[in-house]
Every structure is written in C-alpha cells, then in structure tokens.
GROMACS .gro file of C-alpha atoms in nm:
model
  222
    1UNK     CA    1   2.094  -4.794   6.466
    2UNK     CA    2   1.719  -4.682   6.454
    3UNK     CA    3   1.477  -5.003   6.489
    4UNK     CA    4   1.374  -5.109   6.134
    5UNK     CA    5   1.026  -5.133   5.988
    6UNK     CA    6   1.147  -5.373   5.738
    7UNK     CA    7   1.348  -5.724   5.719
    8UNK     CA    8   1.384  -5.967   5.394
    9UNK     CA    9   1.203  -6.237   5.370
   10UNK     CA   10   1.396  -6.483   5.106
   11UNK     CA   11   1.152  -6.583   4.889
   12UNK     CA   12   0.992  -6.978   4.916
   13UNK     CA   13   1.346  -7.053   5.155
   14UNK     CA   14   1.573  -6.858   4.890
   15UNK     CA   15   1.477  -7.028   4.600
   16UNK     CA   16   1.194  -7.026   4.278
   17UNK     CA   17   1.119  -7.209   3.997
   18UNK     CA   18   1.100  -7.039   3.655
   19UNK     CA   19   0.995  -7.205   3.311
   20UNK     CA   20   1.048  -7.551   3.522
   21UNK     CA   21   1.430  -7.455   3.632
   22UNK     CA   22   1.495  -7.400   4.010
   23UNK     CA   23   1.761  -7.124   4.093
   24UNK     CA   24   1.904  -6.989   4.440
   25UNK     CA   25   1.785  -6.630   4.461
   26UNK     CA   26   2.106  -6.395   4.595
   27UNK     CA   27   2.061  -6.127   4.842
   28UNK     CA   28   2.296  -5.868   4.873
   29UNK     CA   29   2.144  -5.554   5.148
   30UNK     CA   30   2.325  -5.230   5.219
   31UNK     CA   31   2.210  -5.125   5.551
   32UNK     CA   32   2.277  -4.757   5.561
   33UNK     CA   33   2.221  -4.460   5.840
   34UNK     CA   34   2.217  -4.102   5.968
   35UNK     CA   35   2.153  -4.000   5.577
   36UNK     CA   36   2.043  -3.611   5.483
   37UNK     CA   37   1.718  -3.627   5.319
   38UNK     CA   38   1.562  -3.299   5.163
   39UNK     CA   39   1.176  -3.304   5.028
   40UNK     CA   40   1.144  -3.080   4.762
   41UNK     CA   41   0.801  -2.997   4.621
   42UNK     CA   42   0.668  -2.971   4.303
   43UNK     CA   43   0.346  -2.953   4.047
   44UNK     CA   44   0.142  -2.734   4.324
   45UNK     CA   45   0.272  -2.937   4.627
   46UNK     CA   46   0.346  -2.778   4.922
   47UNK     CA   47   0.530  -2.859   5.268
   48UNK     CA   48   0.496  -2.993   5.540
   49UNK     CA   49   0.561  -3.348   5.421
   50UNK     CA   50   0.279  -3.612   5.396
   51UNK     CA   51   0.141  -3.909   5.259
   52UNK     CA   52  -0.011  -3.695   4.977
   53UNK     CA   53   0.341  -3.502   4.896
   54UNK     CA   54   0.427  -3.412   4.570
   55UNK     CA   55   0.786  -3.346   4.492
   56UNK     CA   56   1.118  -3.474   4.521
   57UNK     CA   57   1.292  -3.648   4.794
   58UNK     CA   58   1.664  -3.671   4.784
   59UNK     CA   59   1.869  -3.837   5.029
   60UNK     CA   60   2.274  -3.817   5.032
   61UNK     CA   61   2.543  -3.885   5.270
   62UNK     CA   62   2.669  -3.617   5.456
   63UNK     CA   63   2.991  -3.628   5.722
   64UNK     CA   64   2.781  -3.818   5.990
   65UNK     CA   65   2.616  -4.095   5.737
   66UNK     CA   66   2.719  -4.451   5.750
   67UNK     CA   67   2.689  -4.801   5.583
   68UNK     CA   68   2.605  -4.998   5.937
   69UNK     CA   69   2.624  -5.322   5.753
   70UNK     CA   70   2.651  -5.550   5.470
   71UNK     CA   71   2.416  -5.853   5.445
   72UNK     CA   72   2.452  -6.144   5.227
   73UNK     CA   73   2.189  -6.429   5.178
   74UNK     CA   74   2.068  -6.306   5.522
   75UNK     CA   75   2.411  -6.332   5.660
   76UNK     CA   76   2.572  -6.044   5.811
   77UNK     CA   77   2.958  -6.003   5.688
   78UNK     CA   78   3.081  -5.822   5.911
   79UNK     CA   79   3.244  -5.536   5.752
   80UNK     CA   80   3.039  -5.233   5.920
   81UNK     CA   81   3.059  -4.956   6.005
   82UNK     CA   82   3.186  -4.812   5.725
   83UNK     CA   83   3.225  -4.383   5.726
   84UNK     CA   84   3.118  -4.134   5.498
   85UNK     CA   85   3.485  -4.078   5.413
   86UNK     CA   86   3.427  -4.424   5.191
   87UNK     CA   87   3.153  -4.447   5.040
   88UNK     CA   88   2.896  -4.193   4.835
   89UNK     CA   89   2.516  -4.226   4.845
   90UNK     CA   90   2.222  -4.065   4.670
   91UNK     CA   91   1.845  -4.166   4.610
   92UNK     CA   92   1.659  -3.985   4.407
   93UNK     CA   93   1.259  -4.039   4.451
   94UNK     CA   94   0.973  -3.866   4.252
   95UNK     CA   95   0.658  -3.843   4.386
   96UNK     CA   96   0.293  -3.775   4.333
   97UNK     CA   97  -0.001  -3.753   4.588
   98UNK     CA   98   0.229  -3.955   4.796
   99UNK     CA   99   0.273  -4.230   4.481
  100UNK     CA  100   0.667  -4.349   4.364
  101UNK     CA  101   0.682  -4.219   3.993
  102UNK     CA  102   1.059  -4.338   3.938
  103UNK     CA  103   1.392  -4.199   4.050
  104UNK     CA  104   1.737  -4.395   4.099
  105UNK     CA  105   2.000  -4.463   4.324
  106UNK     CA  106   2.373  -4.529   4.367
  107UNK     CA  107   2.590  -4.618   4.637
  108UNK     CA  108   2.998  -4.624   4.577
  109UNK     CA  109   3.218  -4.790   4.803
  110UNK     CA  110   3.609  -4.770   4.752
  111UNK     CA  111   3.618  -5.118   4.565
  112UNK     CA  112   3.286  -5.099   4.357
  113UNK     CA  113   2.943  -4.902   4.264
  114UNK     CA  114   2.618  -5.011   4.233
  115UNK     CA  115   2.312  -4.817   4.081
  116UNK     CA  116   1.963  -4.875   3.963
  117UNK     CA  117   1.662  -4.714   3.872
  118UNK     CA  118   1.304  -4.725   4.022
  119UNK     CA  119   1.051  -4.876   3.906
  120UNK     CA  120   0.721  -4.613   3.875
  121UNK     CA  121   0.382  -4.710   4.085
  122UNK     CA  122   0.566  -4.957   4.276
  123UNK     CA  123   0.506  -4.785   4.612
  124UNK     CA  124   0.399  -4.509   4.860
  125UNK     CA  125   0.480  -4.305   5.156
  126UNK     CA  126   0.359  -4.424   5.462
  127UNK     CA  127   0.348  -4.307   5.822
  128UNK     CA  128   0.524  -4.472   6.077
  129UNK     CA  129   0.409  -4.462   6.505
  130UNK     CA  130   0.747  -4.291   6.609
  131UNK     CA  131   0.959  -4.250   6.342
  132UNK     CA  132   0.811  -4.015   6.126
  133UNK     CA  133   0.766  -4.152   5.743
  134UNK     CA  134   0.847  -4.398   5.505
  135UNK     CA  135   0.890  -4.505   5.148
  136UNK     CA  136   0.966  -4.811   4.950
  137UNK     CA  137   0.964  -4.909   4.616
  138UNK     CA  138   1.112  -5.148   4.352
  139UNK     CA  139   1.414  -5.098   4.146
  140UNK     CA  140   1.537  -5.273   3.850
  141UNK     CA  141   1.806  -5.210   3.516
  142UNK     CA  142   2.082  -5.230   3.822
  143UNK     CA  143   2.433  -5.281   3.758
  144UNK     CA  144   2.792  -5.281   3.966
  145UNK     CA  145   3.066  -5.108   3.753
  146UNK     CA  146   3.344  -5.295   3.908
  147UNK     CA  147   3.520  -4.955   3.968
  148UNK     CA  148   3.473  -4.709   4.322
  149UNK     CA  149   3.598  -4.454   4.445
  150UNK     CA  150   3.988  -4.598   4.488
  151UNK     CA  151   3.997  -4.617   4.080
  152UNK     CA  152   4.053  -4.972   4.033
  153UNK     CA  153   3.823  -5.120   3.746
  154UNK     CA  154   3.785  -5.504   3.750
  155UNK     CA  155   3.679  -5.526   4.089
  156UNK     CA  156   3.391  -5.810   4.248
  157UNK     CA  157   3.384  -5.744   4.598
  158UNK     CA  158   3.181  -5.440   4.754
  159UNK     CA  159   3.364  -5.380   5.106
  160UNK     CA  160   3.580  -5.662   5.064
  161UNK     CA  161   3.226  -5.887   5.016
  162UNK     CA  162   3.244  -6.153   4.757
  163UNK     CA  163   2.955  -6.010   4.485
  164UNK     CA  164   3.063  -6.199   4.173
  165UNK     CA  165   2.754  -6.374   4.124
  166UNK     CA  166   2.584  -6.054   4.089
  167UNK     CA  167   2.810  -5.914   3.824
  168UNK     CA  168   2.732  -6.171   3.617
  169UNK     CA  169   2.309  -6.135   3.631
  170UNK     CA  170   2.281  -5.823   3.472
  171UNK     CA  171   2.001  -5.608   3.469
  172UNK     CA  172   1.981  -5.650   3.879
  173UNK     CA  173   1.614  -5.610   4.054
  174UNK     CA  174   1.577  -5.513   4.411
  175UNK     CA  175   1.376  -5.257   4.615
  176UNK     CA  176   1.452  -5.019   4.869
  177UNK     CA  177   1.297  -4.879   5.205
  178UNK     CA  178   1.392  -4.517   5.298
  179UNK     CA  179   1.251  -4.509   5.712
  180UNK     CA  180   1.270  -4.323   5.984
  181UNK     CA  181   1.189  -3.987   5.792
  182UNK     CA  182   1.085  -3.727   6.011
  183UNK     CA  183   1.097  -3.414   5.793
  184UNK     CA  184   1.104  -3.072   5.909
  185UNK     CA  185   0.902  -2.780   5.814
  186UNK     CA  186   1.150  -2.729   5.549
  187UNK     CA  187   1.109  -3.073   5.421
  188UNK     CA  188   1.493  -3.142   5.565
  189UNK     CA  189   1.586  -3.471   5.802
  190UNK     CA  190   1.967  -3.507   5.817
  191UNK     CA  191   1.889  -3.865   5.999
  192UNK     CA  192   1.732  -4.050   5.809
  193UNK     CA  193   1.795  -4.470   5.709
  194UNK     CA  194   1.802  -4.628   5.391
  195UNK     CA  195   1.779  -5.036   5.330
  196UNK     CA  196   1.874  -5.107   5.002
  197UNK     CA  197   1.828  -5.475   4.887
  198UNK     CA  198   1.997  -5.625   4.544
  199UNK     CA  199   1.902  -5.954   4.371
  200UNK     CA  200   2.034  -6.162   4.088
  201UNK     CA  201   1.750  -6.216   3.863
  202UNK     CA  202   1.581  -6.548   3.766
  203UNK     CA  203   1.571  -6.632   3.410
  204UNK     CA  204   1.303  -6.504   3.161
  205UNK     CA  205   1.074  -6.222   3.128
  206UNK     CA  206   0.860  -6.219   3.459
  207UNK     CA  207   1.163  -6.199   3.697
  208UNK     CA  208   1.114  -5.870   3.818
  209UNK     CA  209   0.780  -5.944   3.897
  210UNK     CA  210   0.838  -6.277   4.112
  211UNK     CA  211   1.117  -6.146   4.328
  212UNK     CA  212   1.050  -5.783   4.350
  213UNK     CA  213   0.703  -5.843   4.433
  214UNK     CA  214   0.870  -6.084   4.684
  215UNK     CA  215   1.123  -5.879   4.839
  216UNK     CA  216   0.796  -5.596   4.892
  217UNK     CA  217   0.551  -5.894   4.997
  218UNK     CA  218   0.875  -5.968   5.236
  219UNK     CA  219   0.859  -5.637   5.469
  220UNK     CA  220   0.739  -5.707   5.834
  221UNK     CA  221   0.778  -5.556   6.158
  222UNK     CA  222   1.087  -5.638   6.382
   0.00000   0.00000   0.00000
C-alpha cells in the first residue's frame, strides 16, 4: 500500500451537536488501490496533467485494483484484500483550472453498492513531494442499494461489514481523496489510490456542511 496523504479525523471525538441534540457521527472508509486513472481534457485544456487541468479524470478498477481495507468508526475490520474479481469501481471527476466542478462515484461489492455524487467547488488538485498528484472533494445525495454484484437485494453488510446504520440515514455525505496520481504524458496512471469516506448525516439542513467540512478539515499527513 502507497503511504497516504490523508487520515480521518472524527469530528469533536465522533460526535456533534445539532439544533441542541448530540448524535454519534458513523464512519464507514473504503481504502482502495492500484486503480487505472485516465485524464481526459476538455474546454481548451491540454496534457500534461497539472494543477490548472481542465478535463475529466476517470478512475476504474482494472485486473490488478484492490479494496486494501474496510474501516469502521476508525476501526479496521479486517476483511481486506479484496480482488478486482469482487468488486467494481469508478470516479468520475470534472475539472476546471484545476477546480472540482462535480462528478460521482460508485463502488459495488458482491453483497452491496454504494454511490454518490460530488459536490462542485469543494476542492482542487494538488501536488504531492513523491507521489505525483492529488484530489479531494466532498460528496453528498449517497445511497447503498442493498443489492451487488451476487444479485441479492435486501442486503446491510458491505464485505460482510455491519452498515445498517447507514442505510437508514439517507442522503449519505462523505468526501473522497484520489492520491498518488502520477499521470503520464497521455494523462494515464494505472496505479493510482482512492480513499473514499461515508457518513450518516446529522439531523437538519446544515449537515453537509458540519461533517463534510469536517472530514476535509480532517486530512493530515501520516
């Protein structure tokens, strides 16, 4: 596994209060490697990849991508690695002059599927010393179906991972952090990492604000 640029802070020890009312904030994080990313630009922009691209970046699993790890309140379940042959992946990012204008993502395990969209201005591509680039941004409107790719509907576990709470706090916020990017002239990096983070909401309006601002605010170096 590549070193990280990012780790999640819970917010205020895991929990905020809302309209008066206190509520444990859940954190479910799919920690997921050796994904094909392609850069595809747009509107006048041009390769090689920067800060300042303009485009599309897509990212997918291919034969040698893998779900390292599930992580639950900060707790590692055990369950990884987990092969290509079991689960799908693609995030879709739009970009311009290096700025998040929206995309989505989904990620289906055998027992469930979980997708989102992204939340426009709410980040950036950045460089990183080593490891090429990175981007992050928030996501909200997420959902699990209950249904992957074995077929059977009803479903609240992802991996075998106890997720009921979230399938019960519907729309789901989150963020993700797409690292390690080291493009090629052709905009191509078929090893690239993805950390994508899922939280049960808090009650009323400014919820996606408090915790996705949190889960951005959270990012540190390991």
């Amino acid at each position: 596994m590549k070193t990280r640029n990012a780790t999640l802070i819970l917010i205020a020890g895991s929990v905020l209060a809302v309209a008066g009312n206190a509520m444990a904030v859940q954190t479910l994080q799919y920690d997921t490697n050796n994904l094909r990313s392609q850069a595809t630009p747009s509107g006048g922009g041009s390769l090689p990849f920067s800060t300042t691209f303009t485009g599309t970046v897509n990212v997918t699993d291919d034969a040698n991508a893998r779900i390292a790890g599930l992580i639950l309140n900060g707790l590692d379940q055990g369950v990884g690695p987990i092969s290509s042959a079991n689960f799908d992946f693609l995030l879709t990012i739009t970009l311009v002059n290096g700025g998040v204008t929206g995309g989505s993502i989904s990620v289906a395990t055998m027992d469930n599927t979980y997708s989102a969209s992204i939340l426009p201005g709410s980040g950036t591509i950045k460089t990183q010393a080593g490891q090429g680039f990175q981007i992050d941004g928030l996501t909200f409107n997420g959902n699990f179906t209950g249904m992957g790719l074995a077929g059977s509907p009803g479903n609240t576990t992802v991996v075998g991972v106890d997720i009921s709470a979230f399938m019960v706090g519907y729309p789901l916020v989150g963020s993700f952090l797409n690292f390690a990017f080291s493009p090629n002239s052709s905009g191509t990096d078929a090893n690239a990492d993805v950390d994508l983070y899922v939280q049960v909401p808090l009650p009323g309006a400014a919820c996606l604000g408090l915790v996705g601002m949190g889960i951005v605010a959270g990012r540190r170096r390991r």
